[in-house]
Coordinates of C-alpha atoms in Angstrom, one line a residue:
Chain A
M298 CA 0.0 0.0 0.0
T299 CA 1.2 3.5 -0.7
T300 CA 1.3 5.8 2.2
V301 CA -1.4 8.5 2.1
M302 CA -0.4 12.1 2.8
Q303 CA -1.5 13.1 6.3
A304 CA -4.0 15.9 6.1
P305 CA -2.9 19.0 8.1
P306 CA -4.7 19.6 11.3
A307 CA -7.7 21.9 11.0
T308 CA -6.9 25.3 12.6
G309 CA -10.3 26.8 12.7
D310 CA -14.0 25.9 12.6
T311 CA -14.3 26.9 9.0
A312 CA -11.4 24.8 7.6
V313 CA -12.8 21.7 6.0
V314 CA -10.4 18.8 5.6
V315 CA -11.4 16.3 3.1
P316 CA -9.9 12.9 4.0
P317 CA -8.4 11.1 0.9
S318 CA -10.9 8.7 -0.3
R319 CA -10.3 5.0 -1.0
S320 CA -10.7 5.4 -4.8
S321 CA -8.2 8.3 -4.8
A322 CA -5.6 6.1 -3.1
R323 CA -6.1 3.5 -5.8
L324 CA -6.0 6.0 -8.5
D325 CA -2.7 7.4 -7.0
R326 CA -1.2 3.9 -7.0
I327 CA -2.1 3.4 -10.7
W328 CA -0.7 6.8 -11.5
R329 CA 2.5 6.2 -9.7
I330 CA 3.1 2.8 -11.2
G331 CA 2.3 4.2 -14.7
F332 CA 4.7 7.0 -14.2
G333 CA 7.4 4.7 -13.0
V334 CA 6.9 2.4 -16.0
I335 CA 7.2 5.4 -18.4
V336 CA 10.3 6.7 -16.7
A337 CA 11.9 3.3 -16.7
A338 CA 11.1 2.8 -20.4
L339 CA 12.7 6.2 -21.2
L340 CA 15.8 5.4 -19.3
L341 CA 16.0 2.1 -21.2
F342 CA 15.5 4.0 -24.4
L343 CA 18.5 6.3 -23.5
L344 CA 20.8 3.4 -22.6
A345 CA 19.8 1.1 -25.5
P346 CA 22.2 2.2 -28.3
L347 CA 25.1 2.4 -25.9
V348 CA 24.7 -1.2 -24.8
V349 CA 24.1 -2.2 -28.4
V350 CA 27.3 -0.5 -29.6
I351 CA 29.4 -2.3 -26.9
L352 CA 27.9 -5.7 -27.5
T353 CA 28.0 -5.4 -31.3
A354 CA 31.7 -4.9 -31.0
F355 CA 32.2 -8.5 -29.9
N356 CA 30.8 -10.0 -33.2
D357 CA 33.3 -12.0 -35.1
R358 CA 32.3 -11.3 -38.7
L359 CA 28.8 -9.9 -39.1
V360 CA 27.4 -6.8 -37.6
A361 CA 24.4 -8.1 -35.6
F362 CA 22.7 -7.6 -32.3
P363 CA 22.6 -9.8 -30.3
P364 CA 26.0 -10.9 -31.5
Q365 CA 26.2 -14.1 -33.6
G366 CA 29.6 -15.3 -32.7
W367 CA 31.5 -13.9 -29.8
S368 CA 35.1 -12.8 -30.5
L369 CA 37.6 -10.1 -29.7
E370 CA 38.8 -10.2 -33.3
S371 CA 37.1 -6.9 -34.2
F372 CA 39.3 -5.1 -31.6
R373 CA 42.5 -6.5 -33.2
N374 CA 41.1 -5.4 -36.6
V375 CA 40.9 -1.7 -35.8
P376 CA 43.2 -0.2 -38.3
G377 CA 45.9 2.3 -37.4
Y378 CA 44.2 5.3 -39.1
M379 CA 41.4 5.0 -36.6
F380 CA 43.8 5.6 -33.7
E381 CA 45.5 8.4 -35.6
A382 CA 42.0 10.0 -36.0
L383 CA 41.4 9.5 -32.3
W384 CA 44.7 11.2 -31.5
L385 CA 43.8 14.1 -33.8
S386 CA 40.4 14.5 -32.2
V387 CA 41.9 14.5 -28.7
R388 CA 44.6 17.1 -29.7
V389 CA 42.1 19.4 -31.4
A390 CA 39.6 19.2 -28.5
A391 CA 42.3 19.8 -25.8
L392 CA 44.0 22.7 -27.6
A393 CA 40.7 24.3 -28.7
T394 CA 39.5 24.2 -25.1
V395 CA 42.7 25.8 -23.8
I396 CA 42.8 28.5 -26.4
A397 CA 39.1 29.3 -26.0
M398 CA 39.7 29.6 -22.2
L399 CA 42.6 32.0 -22.8
L400 CA 40.3 34.2 -25.0
A401 CA 37.2 33.9 -22.8
F402 CA 38.8 34.6 -19.5
P403 CA 39.7 38.3 -20.0
A404 CA 36.5 38.8 -21.9
T405 CA 34.5 37.4 -18.9
I406 CA 36.3 39.7 -16.4
A407 CA 35.6 42.7 -18.5
L408 CA 32.0 41.8 -19.2
V409 CA 31.1 41.1 -15.6
R410 CA 33.3 43.6 -13.7
G411 CA 33.9 46.3 -16.3
E412 CA 31.9 49.4 -16.5
M413 CA 31.3 50.2 -20.1
R414 CA 28.6 51.2 -22.4
G415 CA 26.8 48.6 -24.6
K416 CA 27.5 45.7 -22.3
A417 CA 24.3 43.8 -23.3
A418 CA 25.1 44.2 -26.9
L419 CA 28.7 43.1 -26.4
L420 CA 27.5 40.1 -24.5
A421 CA 25.1 39.1 -27.3
F422 CA 27.9 39.5 -29.8
F423 CA 30.2 37.2 -27.9
Q424 CA 27.5 34.5 -27.5
S425 CA 26.3 34.8 -31.1
P426 CA 28.2 31.7 -32.4
L427 CA 25.6 29.6 -30.5
Q428 CA 22.9 30.9 -32.7
V429 CA 24.6 29.8 -35.9
P430 CA 24.4 26.1 -36.8
A431 CA 27.9 24.4 -36.8
I432 CA 27.4 23.3 -40.4
V433 CA 26.9 26.9 -41.5
Q434 CA 30.0 28.0 -39.6
G435 CA 31.9 25.1 -41.2
L436 CA 30.9 26.1 -44.7
A437 CA 31.7 29.8 -44.0
L438 CA 35.2 29.0 -42.7
Y439 CA 35.8 26.7 -45.7
Q440 CA 35.0 29.5 -48.1
L441 CA 37.2 31.9 -46.1
Y442 CA 40.1 29.4 -46.3
I443 CA 39.6 29.0 -50.1
A444 CA 39.6 32.8 -50.4
L445 CA 42.8 33.1 -48.3
N446 CA 44.6 30.5 -50.3
P447 CA 45.9 32.8 -53.2
W448 CA 47.3 35.1 -50.5
G449 CA 49.7 32.5 -49.3
V450 CA 47.7 31.5 -46.2
A451 CA 47.2 27.8 -46.4
L452 CA 44.6 27.0 -43.7
R453 CA 42.5 24.7 -45.8
G454 CA 43.0 21.1 -44.6
S455 CA 45.6 22.2 -42.1
F456 CA 45.7 21.5 -38.3
T457 CA 45.6 25.2 -37.6
G458 CA 42.6 25.7 -39.8
L459 CA 40.7 22.9 -38.0
L460 CA 41.8 24.2 -34.6
I461 CA 40.4 27.7 -35.4
G462 CA 37.0 26.2 -36.3
H463 CA 36.9 24.3 -33.0
V464 CA 37.9 27.3 -30.9
I465 CA 34.9 29.2 -32.4
L466 CA 32.7 26.2 -31.7
V467 CA 33.6 25.9 -28.0
F468 CA 34.1 29.6 -27.2
P469 CA 30.5 30.4 -26.3
F470 CA 30.2 27.3 -24.0
I471 CA 33.3 28.3 -22.1
L472 CA 32.2 32.0 -21.9
N473 CA 28.8 31.1 -20.6
A474 CA 30.2 28.9 -17.9
M475 CA 32.7 31.5 -16.9
L476 CA 30.2 34.4 -16.9
G477 CA 27.9 32.5 -14.5
R478 CA 30.7 31.8 -12.1
V479 CA 32.3 35.2 -12.0
A480 CA 28.9 36.9 -11.5
A481 CA 28.4 34.6 -8.5
I482 CA 31.8 35.5 -6.8
D483 CA 31.4 37.7 -3.8
T484 CA 32.9 41.0 -4.8
N485 CA 33.9 41.7 -1.2
L486 CA 36.7 39.2 -1.6
E487 CA 38.1 41.2 -4.5
L488 CA 37.6 44.4 -2.7
A489 CA 39.5 43.0 0.3
S490 CA 42.4 42.2 -2.0
Y491 CA 42.4 45.8 -3.4
G492 CA 42.1 47.1 0.1
L493 CA 45.2 45.2 1.1
G494 CA 47.1 46.9 -1.7
A495 CA 47.0 44.4 -4.5
G496 CA 46.5 45.7 -8.0
F497 CA 44.0 44.6 -10.6
L498 CA 46.2 41.9 -12.2
R499 CA 47.3 40.5 -8.8
T500 CA 43.8 40.3 -7.6
T501 CA 42.5 38.6 -10.7
W502 CA 45.4 36.1 -10.6
L503 CA 45.3 35.4 -6.9
V504 CA 41.7 35.9 -5.9
T505 CA 39.3 35.7 -8.9
L506 CA 41.0 32.9 -10.8
P507 CA 41.2 30.4 -7.9
L508 CA 37.6 31.1 -7.1
M509 CA 36.7 30.2 -10.7
R510 CA 38.4 26.9 -10.7
P511 CA 35.3 24.6 -10.5
A512 CA 33.7 26.5 -13.3
L513 CA 36.9 26.3 -15.4
I514 CA 37.0 22.6 -15.0
A515 CA 33.4 22.1 -15.8
A516 CA 33.5 24.4 -18.8
G517 CA 36.7 22.8 -20.0
F518 CA 35.1 19.4 -19.7
L519 CA 32.0 20.4 -21.6
A520 CA 34.0 22.2 -24.3
F521 CA 36.2 19.1 -24.8
L522 CA 33.1 17.0 -25.4
V523 CA 31.5 19.4 -27.7
S524 CA 34.6 19.6 -29.8
F525 CA 35.2 15.8 -29.6
D526 CA 31.7 15.2 -30.9
D527 CA 31.7 17.6 -33.8
T528 CA 31.3 16.5 -37.4
S529 CA 29.7 19.6 -38.9
I530 CA 32.7 21.9 -38.7
S531 CA 35.4 19.3 -39.3
L532 CA 33.5 18.1 -42.4
F533 CA 34.6 21.2 -44.2
L534 CA 38.0 21.7 -42.5
T535 CA 39.6 18.3 -42.9
Q536 CA 40.3 16.0 -45.9
V537 CA 38.8 12.5 -46.1
G538 CA 42.2 10.9 -45.4
G539 CA 43.0 13.0 -42.3
A540 CA 39.7 13.5 -40.6
T541 CA 38.8 13.6 -36.9
L542 CA 37.5 10.4 -35.3
P543 CA 33.7 11.0 -35.5
L544 CA 34.1 11.9 -39.2
T545 CA 36.3 8.9 -39.9
L546 CA 33.7 6.7 -38.3
L547 CA 31.0 8.4 -40.4
Y548 CA 32.9 8.0 -43.6
T549 CA 33.7 4.4 -42.9
S550 CA 30.1 3.6 -42.1
E551 CA 29.0 5.2 -45.3
Q552 CA 31.1 2.6 -47.1
A553 CA 30.1 -0.5 -45.1
L554 CA 29.4 -1.6 -41.6
S555 CA 32.0 -3.9 -40.0
P556 CA 32.5 -5.2 -36.4
M557 CA 35.8 -3.1 -36.4
L558 CA 33.7 0.1 -36.6
Y559 CA 31.8 -1.0 -33.5
A560 CA 35.0 -2.0 -31.7
M561 CA 36.3 1.6 -32.2
S562 CA 32.9 3.0 -31.1
A563 CA 32.9 0.8 -28.0
I564 CA 36.3 2.2 -27.1
V565 CA 34.9 5.7 -27.5
V566 CA 31.8 4.8 -25.4
V567 CA 34.0 3.4 -22.6
F568 CA 36.3 6.4 -22.7
S569 CA 33.4 8.9 -22.4
L570 CA 31.7 6.8 -19.8
V571 CA 34.8 6.7 -17.6
L572 CA 35.2 10.5 -18.1
A573 CA 31.5 11.1 -17.1
L574 CA 31.8 8.8 -14.0
V575 CA 35.1 10.4 -12.9
V576 CA 33.5 13.9 -13.2
D577 CA 30.5 12.7 -11.3
R578 CA 32.6 11.3 -8.5
V579 CA 34.9 14.3 -8.2
F580 CA 32.6 17.2 -8.9
G581 CA 29.1 15.8 -9.1
L582 CA 27.6 15.8 -12.5
R583 CA 24.7 18.0 -11.4
T584 CA 26.9 20.8 -10.3
V585 CA 28.9 20.6 -13.5
M586 CA 25.9 20.5 -15.9
S587 CA 23.7 23.1 -14.3
R588 CA 24.1 26.1 -16.4
D589 CA 24.6 28.9 -13.9
Chain B
M237 CA 39.6 51.2 -13.5
N238 CA 37.9 53.8 -15.7
T239 CA 35.5 53.0 -18.5
R240 CA 37.8 53.2 -21.4
R241 CA 40.4 50.8 -20.1
W242 CA 38.1 47.8 -20.2
Y243 CA 37.8 47.7 -24.0
P244 CA 41.3 46.5 -24.6
V245 CA 40.7 43.5 -22.3
L246 CA 37.9 42.4 -24.7
L247 CA 40.1 42.9 -27.8
P248 CA 41.7 39.4 -28.3
A249 CA 38.4 37.6 -28.1
A250 CA 36.6 40.2 -30.2
L251 CA 39.2 40.2 -32.9
F252 CA 39.2 36.4 -33.1
L253 CA 35.4 36.3 -33.4
I254 CA 35.4 39.1 -36.0
V255 CA 38.0 37.5 -38.2
F256 CA 36.9 33.8 -37.9
F257 CA 33.2 34.1 -37.3
V258 CA 31.6 37.4 -38.4
W259 CA 33.7 37.9 -41.5
P260 CA 33.2 34.4 -42.9
E261 CA 29.5 34.7 -42.3
V262 CA 29.3 37.9 -44.2
Q263 CA 31.4 36.4 -47.0
F264 CA 29.2 33.3 -47.4
L265 CA 26.1 35.4 -47.4
R266 CA 27.6 37.5 -50.2
L267 CA 28.5 34.3 -52.0
S268 CA 24.9 33.2 -52.1
F269 CA 24.2 36.2 -54.3
E270 CA 27.0 35.5 -56.8
E271 CA 26.5 33.7 -60.1
Y272 CA 27.5 30.0 -60.4
Q273 CA 30.2 29.8 -63.1
G274 CA 30.9 26.1 -63.2
Q275 CA 32.5 23.8 -60.6
A276 CA 34.0 25.6 -57.6
R277 CA 33.8 28.9 -59.5
S278 CA 31.5 31.9 -59.0
G279 CA 31.5 35.6 -59.5
G280 CA 29.5 38.5 -60.8
G281 CA 26.2 39.4 -59.4
P282 CA 24.6 40.4 -57.1
T283 CA 21.7 38.2 -58.3
L284 CA 18.7 36.6 -56.6
R285 CA 18.8 33.8 -59.1
N286 CA 20.3 31.2 -56.7
Y287 CA 17.4 31.9 -54.3
T288 CA 14.7 31.8 -56.9
D289 CA 16.1 28.6 -58.4
V290 CA 15.9 26.9 -55.1
L291 CA 12.6 28.2 -54.0
S292 CA 10.8 27.7 -57.3
D293 CA 11.9 24.1 -57.9
P294 CA 9.9 21.6 -55.8
F295 CA 12.8 19.2 -55.9
L296 CA 15.4 21.7 -54.6
R297 CA 12.8 23.1 -52.2
K298 CA 12.1 19.8 -50.6
G299 CA 15.0 20.0 -48.1
I300 CA 13.5 23.1 -46.5
L301 CA 10.2 21.3 -45.8
T302 CA 11.8 18.1 -44.6
T303 CA 13.9 20.1 -42.2
L304 CA 10.9 22.0 -40.9
R305 CA 8.8 18.9 -40.5
L306 CA 11.6 16.9 -38.8
S307 CA 12.5 19.8 -36.4
A308 CA 8.8 20.3 -35.4
I309 CA 8.1 16.6 -34.8
V310 CA 11.3 16.0 -32.9
A311 CA 10.8 19.1 -30.8
V312 CA 7.3 18.1 -29.7
I313 CA 8.2 14.4 -29.0
T314 CA 11.4 15.3 -27.2
A315 CA 9.6 17.9 -25.0
L316 CA 6.8 15.4 -24.2
V317 CA 9.1 12.5 -23.2
S318 CA 11.6 14.7 -21.4
Y319 CA 8.9 16.2 -19.1
P320 CA 8.3 13.0 -17.1
L321 CA 12.0 12.3 -16.9
A322 CA 12.7 15.8 -15.4
I323 CA 9.8 15.4 -12.9
A324 CA 11.2 12.0 -11.9
I325 CA 14.7 13.5 -11.3
V326 CA 13.4 16.5 -9.3
R327 CA 11.0 14.5 -7.1
A328 CA 12.9 11.2 -6.5
G329 CA 15.0 10.6 -3.5
P330 CA 18.6 11.8 -3.7
R331 CA 20.2 8.5 -4.7
L332 CA 17.7 7.5 -7.3
A333 CA 17.7 11.1 -8.7
R334 CA 21.5 11.0 -9.0
A335 CA 21.4 7.7 -10.8
M336 CA 18.8 8.9 -13.2
F337 CA 20.7 12.1 -13.8
V338 CA 23.9 10.2 -14.5
I339 CA 22.1 8.0 -17.1
V340 CA 20.5 11.0 -18.8
V341 CA 23.7 13.0 -18.9
S342 CA 26.1 10.2 -19.7
S343 CA 24.2 9.4 -22.8
M344 CA 24.7 13.1 -23.7
F345 CA 28.5 12.6 -23.4
M346 CA 28.4 9.8 -26.0
S347 CA 29.5 10.9 -29.4
G348 CA 26.5 11.5 -31.7
V349 CA 28.1 9.3 -34.4
V350 CA 28.5 6.4 -32.0
R351 CA 24.9 6.7 -30.8
A352 CA 23.7 6.8 -34.4
L353 CA 25.7 3.6 -35.2
G354 CA 24.0 1.9 -32.2
W355 CA 20.6 2.9 -33.6
R356 CA 21.6 1.7 -37.0
V357 CA 21.9 -1.9 -35.7
L358 CA 18.6 -1.7 -33.8
L359 CA 16.6 -0.1 -36.6
G360 CA 17.6 -2.3 -39.5
D361 CA 15.1 -4.4 -41.3
S362 CA 16.2 -7.5 -39.3
G363 CA 17.1 -5.4 -36.3
M364 CA 15.9 -5.9 -32.8
V365 CA 13.1 -3.2 -33.0
N366 CA 11.6 -5.0 -36.0
D367 CA 12.0 -8.4 -34.3
V368 CA 10.0 -7.2 -31.3
L369 CA 7.3 -5.6 -33.4
L370 CA 7.0 -8.8 -35.5
A371 CA 6.9 -11.0 -32.4
L372 CA 4.2 -8.9 -30.8
H373 CA 2.3 -9.0 -34.1
V374 CA 2.2 -5.2 -34.2
V375 CA 3.3 -5.5 -37.9
D376 CA 3.3 -8.4 -40.3
T377 CA 6.3 -7.3 -42.4
P378 CA 9.4 -5.4 -41.2
V379 CA 9.0 -1.7 -41.1
T380 CA 11.6 0.4 -42.8
L381 CA 13.1 2.4 -39.9
Y382 CA 16.8 2.8 -41.0
G383 CA 16.8 5.0 -44.0
S384 CA 13.5 6.6 -43.2
F385 CA 12.1 9.7 -41.7
T386 CA 10.9 7.7 -38.7
G387 CA 14.4 6.3 -38.1
V388 CA 16.0 9.8 -38.2
T389 CA 13.2 11.0 -35.8
I390 CA 14.0 8.3 -33.3
G391 CA 17.7 9.0 -33.4
M392 CA 17.2 12.8 -33.0
V393 CA 14.8 12.4 -30.1
H394 CA 17.4 10.2 -28.4
L395 CA 20.1 12.7 -29.1
L396 CA 18.2 15.7 -27.7
I397 CA 16.4 14.3 -24.6
P398 CA 19.3 15.2 -22.3
Y399 CA 19.3 18.8 -23.5
A400 CA 15.5 19.1 -23.0
V401 CA 15.7 17.4 -19.6
L402 CA 18.4 19.8 -18.4
G403 CA 16.2 22.7 -19.6
I404 CA 13.0 21.4 -17.9
I405 CA 14.5 20.4 -14.5
P406 CA 14.7 24.1 -13.2
I407 CA 11.1 24.6 -14.3
V408 CA 9.9 21.6 -12.4
E409 CA 12.0 22.7 -9.4
S410 CA 10.1 26.0 -9.5
V411 CA 6.9 24.2 -8.4
S412 CA 7.0 24.6 -4.6
P413 CA 6.7 21.2 -2.8
Q414 CA 4.4 23.0 -0.3
L415 CA 2.0 23.6 -3.2
L416 CA 1.8 19.9 -3.9
Q417 CA 1.5 19.0 -0.2
A418 CA -1.4 21.5 0.0
S419 CA -3.1 19.8 -2.9
Y420 CA -2.6 16.3 -1.5
G421 CA -3.6 17.4 2.0
M422 CA -6.9 18.7 0.7
G423 CA -7.6 15.3 -0.7
A424 CA -6.7 15.8 -4.3
S425 CA -5.3 12.7 -6.1
R426 CA -2.0 12.6 -7.8
P427 CA -3.3 12.8 -11.3
Y428 CA -5.6 15.7 -10.3
T429 CA -2.7 17.5 -8.7
F430 CA -0.6 16.9 -11.8
F431 CA -3.2 18.3 -14.2
R432 CA -4.4 21.2 -11.9
V433 CA -1.1 22.3 -10.2
T434 CA 2.1 21.0 -11.8
L435 CA 1.1 21.2 -15.5
P436 CA -0.4 24.7 -15.5
I437 CA 2.6 26.1 -13.7
T438 CA 5.2 24.4 -15.9
A439 CA 3.5 24.3 -19.3
R440 CA 4.8 27.7 -20.5
G441 CA 8.3 26.8 -19.3
L442 CA 8.4 24.0 -21.9
I443 CA 8.4 26.5 -24.7
A444 CA 12.1 27.4 -24.4
P445 CA 13.4 23.8 -24.4
L446 CA 11.0 23.0 -27.3
L447 CA 12.5 25.8 -29.3
L448 CA 16.1 24.8 -28.4
V449 CA 15.4 21.3 -29.6
F450 CA 13.8 22.6 -32.8
A451 CA 16.9 24.7 -33.5
L452 CA 19.4 21.9 -32.7
T453 CA 17.4 19.5 -35.0
A454 CA 17.3 22.0 -37.8
G455 CA 21.1 22.3 -37.8
A456 CA 21.9 18.6 -37.1
F457 CA 24.1 16.8 -39.6
T458 CA 25.4 13.5 -38.0
T459 CA 22.1 11.7 -37.3
P460 CA 20.2 12.5 -40.5
T461 CA 23.3 11.4 -42.5
L462 CA 23.8 8.1 -40.6
L463 CA 20.2 7.1 -40.0
G464 CA 18.7 8.6 -43.2
G465 CA 20.7 6.4 -45.4
G466 CA 20.7 9.1 -48.1
R467 CA 16.9 9.1 -48.3
V468 CA 16.1 11.8 -45.7
G469 CA 17.4 15.1 -47.3
V470 CA 17.6 17.8 -44.7
L471 CA 19.3 21.2 -45.3
S472 CA 22.6 20.2 -43.7
I473 CA 22.8 17.2 -46.1
Y474 CA 22.0 19.5 -49.0
I475 CA 24.7 21.9 -47.9
R476 CA 27.3 19.1 -47.8
E477 CA 26.2 17.7 -51.2
Q478 CA 26.2 21.1 -53.0
T479 CA 29.5 22.3 -51.7
L480 CA 31.7 19.3 -51.1
M481 CA 30.4 17.0 -53.8
L482 CA 28.8 19.1 -56.6
L483 CA 31.1 22.1 -55.9
N484 CA 28.2 24.5 -56.5
Y485 CA 29.2 27.0 -53.8
P486 CA 26.6 29.6 -54.4
R487 CA 23.8 27.1 -54.1
G488 CA 25.3 25.6 -51.0
A489 CA 25.5 29.1 -49.6
V490 CA 21.8 29.6 -50.3
Y491 CA 20.8 26.5 -48.4
A492 CA 23.1 27.6 -45.5
A493 CA 21.5 31.0 -45.6
I494 CA 18.0 29.5 -45.4
L495 CA 19.1 27.3 -42.5
L496 CA 20.6 30.3 -40.8
V497 CA 17.4 32.4 -41.2
L498 CA 15.3 29.4 -40.0
V499 CA 17.3 28.9 -36.8
F500 CA 17.5 32.6 -36.2
A501 CA 13.7 32.9 -36.4
V502 CA 13.3 30.2 -33.8
F503 CA 15.7 31.9 -31.4
L504 CA 14.0 35.2 -32.0
A505 CA 10.6 33.6 -31.2
G506 CA 12.0 32.2 -28.0
F507 CA 13.5 35.5 -27.0
L508 CA 10.2 37.3 -27.6
A509 CA 8.2 34.6 -25.8
S510 CA 10.5 34.8 -22.7
G511 CA 10.4 38.6 -22.8
R512 CA 6.6 38.6 -22.8
R513 CA 6.5 36.2 -20.0
A514 CA 8.9 38.3 -17.9
R515 CA 6.8 41.4 -18.6
R516 CA 3.6 39.7 -17.6
A517 CA 5.1 38.4 -14.4
K518 CA 6.3 41.8 -13.5
R519 CA 2.8 43.2 -14.0
R520 CA 1.2 40.5 -11.9
G521 CA 3.6 40.9 -9.0
P522 CA 5.4 38.0 -7.3
A523 CA 5.2 34.7 -9.2
A524 CA 2.3 32.5 -8.3
T525 CA 4.7 29.6 -7.9
E526 CA 6.3 31.0 -4.8
V527 CA 4.5 30.2 -1.6
T528 CA 5.4 32.0 1.5
P529 CA 4.8 29.9 4.6

């Protein structure tokens, strides 16, 4: 039996307390069970493709779920270019995150602490890449690189060119996370630092920056994943032979499906899962993922 | 620090965005008004021909309608299924809530390509979803899911549920527990409380996540490519085809411009809706969701 909410004691003669009726208790139980079933089904729906990817990787020859013949063969068959693609993705994501942070940090301090005209407009400007689909940004950068080519700037298909695209991609995520955190910092701490004779740079470095550390880690983590997941921008900024990991998986799957493809995917799933669990243990996912 | 000294602090980020974001956008919009002069070449103009070509030909126009239809359907389904998940996470005990949250968010951490590859196995003609449907006699012959609009819809909903749940959680949290206790205490059943208390308070808050999902779907590339099997042509796929395969840059730019306008319109609608809500709340005084003991 479900426990029925105790009605609050009546405080006056006029207060009428209706005791929960029997039929309402039964209705409540049906409602709760139905709700639980729906939520469980949705959680299963969320997990399904991840489980499928991991198990499919253990097929020996065919791509099937449940697997037809169990084997670790597919993991041995992952070609070297897949790991090169993984390494490229990791490098781009890590560097783009760091560069975007270096760009966003001073901007954040100025946007939150600075006194200037047109702050709202500046803020909107800095966040505007979020409003442009990544595929459009990719196309636009691709056209820019083509236009720059005759001028001796060879960004097309280069690592730097790809990196620039990813910095633009992750910049607004990092900026938003930093803005929320700096705005929440108690300004008295900074004022105390000024009062003790520290200058602006010293205060920012020794007071503001350490206070922002959780936000920096959270933002960096999110940015890494956004960059690591991207196909839209990389599609235009890499060549088929030297693409990032998600794109290499996409290109390969457009040719044919093979257990090897799923072995590599399973490696990525485990990698991301470990990352997510570590973040949850150390920081708590909810604190990291809540926007402000 | 005085006013003027703050601007140089913004300079590095501003310069970077202007050179590698604003400038390319302006350039590609200009490109969409140039004449197509054979593969990878364009010039002359400005002309509206690229736009009239696309908009007047039903075949070329189809991608716009497919994108709109997909985005609308995915947005509505995602919002509907994310709502109970968000309620469950807010109202469950701390351990269960954390477990559910980890499941929701960790699926968000998975690469979109990997998730689509998972769905590709499940949605095939002899995949598990069809096996179950056949076994339950829901259908007599396998349904085409991979390589169909339905398949892409399933993949997109799966992709975007975490975003919607994260957006809806704060809205559900804004319903004060005392309000629910009051309703239960006065003898109202759970369904009655849901339809008369929770739903009216939170319904308007669903608009923002709905629009976010719409915009994210409109711009999505991975899932339509991997689950559409070349048969679900959305704008992002058209953009890839026109620029990287057919080398018709002006036409690719036209599709990109249309996608940009579409997404921008959605964000504008969201901005206006939230603005109106804020103004109305201000007129009405303190929000009705806050109960002072």
